[in-house]
Structure formats: structure tokens, C-alpha cells
C-alpha positions in Angstrom: 112.2 71.1 111.5 109.3 72.8 113.3 105.8 71.2 113.5 107.0 68.4 111.3 108.0 70.7 108.4 111.4 71.6 107.2 111.9 75.3 107.5 113.9 77.3 105.0 116.3 80.0 106.4 118.0 82.6 104.2 121.3 83.8 105.6 122.4 87.3 104.3 126.0 87.8 105.5 129.0 89.2 103.6 131.6 87.3 105.7 131.9 83.9 104.1 133.2 82.1 107.2 130.2 83.2 109.3 127.7 82.5 106.5 129.1 79.0 105.9 129.3 78.2 109.6 125.7 79.2 110.1 124.5 77.3 107.0 126.3 74.2 108.1 125.0 74.3 111.7 121.4 75.1 110.6 121.4 72.2 108.2 122.7 69.9 111.0 119.5 71.0 112.9 117.3 70.0 110.1 116.8 73.4 108.4 117.2 74.2 104.8 119.7 77.0 104.7 120.4 79.3 101.6 123.3 81.7 101.6 123.5 85.2 100.2 126.4 87.6 100.4 124.4 90.7 99.5 120.9 92.1 100.1 120.0 92.5 96.4 120.4 88.8 95.5 118.4 87.8 98.6 115.6 90.2 97.8 115.4 88.8 94.3 115.0 85.3 95.7 112.6 86.3 98.4 110.3 87.9 95.8 110.2 84.5 94.0 109.9 82.3 97.1 110.0 83.6 100.7 111.8 81.7 103.4 110.4 80.9 106.8 113.1 83.1 108.5 115.8 85.5 107.5 119.1 85.9 109.3 120.2 89.4 108.3 123.5 91.2 108.7 123.1 95.0 108.7 126.4 96.1 107.2 126.3 94.7 103.7 127.8 95.8 100.4 125.3 97.8 98.3 121.9 97.7 99.9 122.2 97.6 103.7 120.4 95.1 105.9 118.2 97.9 107.3 117.1 98.8 103.8 116.3 95.2 103.0 114.3 94.9 106.2 112.4 98.1 105.3 111.6 96.6 101.8 110.4 93.4 103.3 108.2 95.0 105.9 106.7 97.3 103.3 105.6 94.3 101.2 102.2 93.1 102.5 102.8 89.6 101.3 106.1 89.4 103.3 104.8 91.0 106.5 105.0 87.8 108.5 108.5 86.8 107.4 110.5 86.3 110.6 113.8 88.3 110.7 116.7 87.9 113.1 119.3 90.7 112.7 122.9 89.5 113.2 125.3 92.4 113.4 128.3 93.9 115.0 126.2 97.0 115.8 125.4 96.4 119.4 124.5 99.9 120.8 121.1 100.4 122.3 120.0 102.8 119.5 121.0 100.2 116.8 118.9 97.5 118.5 115.9 100.0 118.9 116.1 100.9 115.2 116.3 97.2 114.3 113.2 96.3 116.3 111.3 99.4 115.1 112.0 98.3 111.5 110.4 95.0 112.3 113.1 92.6 113.5 111.8 89.6 115.5 115.2 89.3 117.3 118.6 91.0 117.4 121.9 89.2 118.0 125.2 91.0 118.2 128.6 89.7 117.0 130.5 87.9 118.4 127.8 85.4 119.0 127.2 81.8 120.1 126.1 79.6 117.1 124.2 77.4 119.6 122.4 80.4 121.1 121.5 81.7 117.6 120.0 78.4 116.6 117.9 78.3 119.8 116.7 81.9 119.0 115.9 80.7 115.4 113.8 77.9 116.8 112.0 80.2 119.3 111.2 82.7 116.7 109.9 80.0 114.3 107.8 78.4 117.1 106.1 81.6 118.1 105.9 83.0 114.5 102.7 82.7 112.5 102.8 82.4 108.7 100.0 83.1 106.3 100.0 79.5 105.3 98.8 78.6 108.7 95.4 80.1 107.9 95.4 82.2 110.9 92.8 84.9 111.6 94.2 88.1 110.1 91.9 90.5 111.9 91.2 90.4 115.7 88.6 92.3 117.6 88.3 92.7 121.4 85.6 95.2 122.4 86.5 98.5 120.8 90.0 97.4 119.8 90.5 96.0 116.3 93.9 94.7 115.0 94.5 94.1 111.3 97.5 91.8 111.3 98.1 91.9 107.5 98.1 95.7 107.2 99.6 96.3 110.7 96.8 98.7 111.5 95.1 99.2 114.9 91.7 100.8 115.5 90.0 101.9 118.7 86.3 102.9 118.2 87.0 102.9 114.4 89.7 105.5 114.9 93.1 104.4 113.5 95.9 104.4 116.1 99.5 105.1 114.8 102.0 102.6 116.3 105.6 101.9 115.6 106.5 98.4 114.4 107.7 97.5 117.9 104.6 98.8 119.6 102.4 96.8 117.1 104.4 93.6 117.9 104.0 94.2 121.6 100.3 94.8 121.3 99.9 91.7 119.1 101.9 89.6 121.6 99.8 90.8 124.5 96.6 90.0 122.6 97.8 86.6 121.3 98.8 85.7 124.9 96.0 87.4 126.8 95.3 85.9 130.2 98.9 84.9 130.7 101.5 86.8 132.7 104.1 88.4 130.3 107.7 89.2 131.2 
């Protein structure tokens, strides 16, 4: 529960033991957890009712977790869905690709369930959903950021940014005036 609201978390993991362990532990922390063994069934459910956060394995049968992430980020109405990638792919390039595709966090297997739950809470606390009625366009001098469309303009000229660069810029703008690590 974050801000007095029960948050829904979808877990997309093809290994039943991991999926069930995560669902149990998240429910013990007050979250509503729904389990999916493949990306297709999860995407079908997301299109009906999006969760607050998605825990996503990358190596799934059929559609990969990376492809699911791409589909979610391409859908304007799902652009603020928080995603934590949970995968055995731990190389730097894998993490970079995950963040560039729009992951909010990246956890490698084997992992600590307690640490993952803390990361879930942190992502949900700093995340902003459309239901929070948050300003979707920010302007600071010549810089204009359109949060919904992930577009940035300087002097009305569009600037091309990767997903990670956009997130970093947004973080800096949202936390302006504070020292960032």
C-alpha cells in the first residue's frame, strides 16, 4: 500500500516458483499481485486494466519481455506504467538496453526478494501516474518537456533523446534545486 492505496503489480515470469514466491511476498506487503507466465496474456490484461507496476522477466516463451516493454512504451496511455525488469541477463549491455527501452529498474537473478520489494516500493513512491492529475507539460525558460509524448523542445526545436536520457532529464527537472547522485 502506497499513499493509502492498494497498488496492483503484474508479475510476468515463466518460472512458477519465482512467480509464486514473488506474488506471495508482495501480497504479504499489502500489494495485489497478479501472475502471468507469458507476455501475451499479460499484454491482453494490461490493455483492459493497467497495473501500477510490472515485474517483467526478459526471457519468456513467445513474445520476449523486451518486446512487451517496447509495446507498453509505444502505447501513450501506458507510458507511465512502472516497469522493473527481473532477469538472468546481467551484462552491462543488457541493463543498458533495458533502461533505454524504458525500464524504471533492473534486477538480476539470483535476487533477494526483500531487496526487490524495497525496489518496488521505491519505484512506486517516485512514480507518477496519470490518475494523480499531474502536469503533463513542463516549461523552464526555453526548455519544454511533454511528459505524455516523451518529447523535449528547446526554442521550439524538438530534441531527440533516448528513453534513458528523457528519464534522466525528467528526474533532474522534477528534483531541481536538490543535489542528485
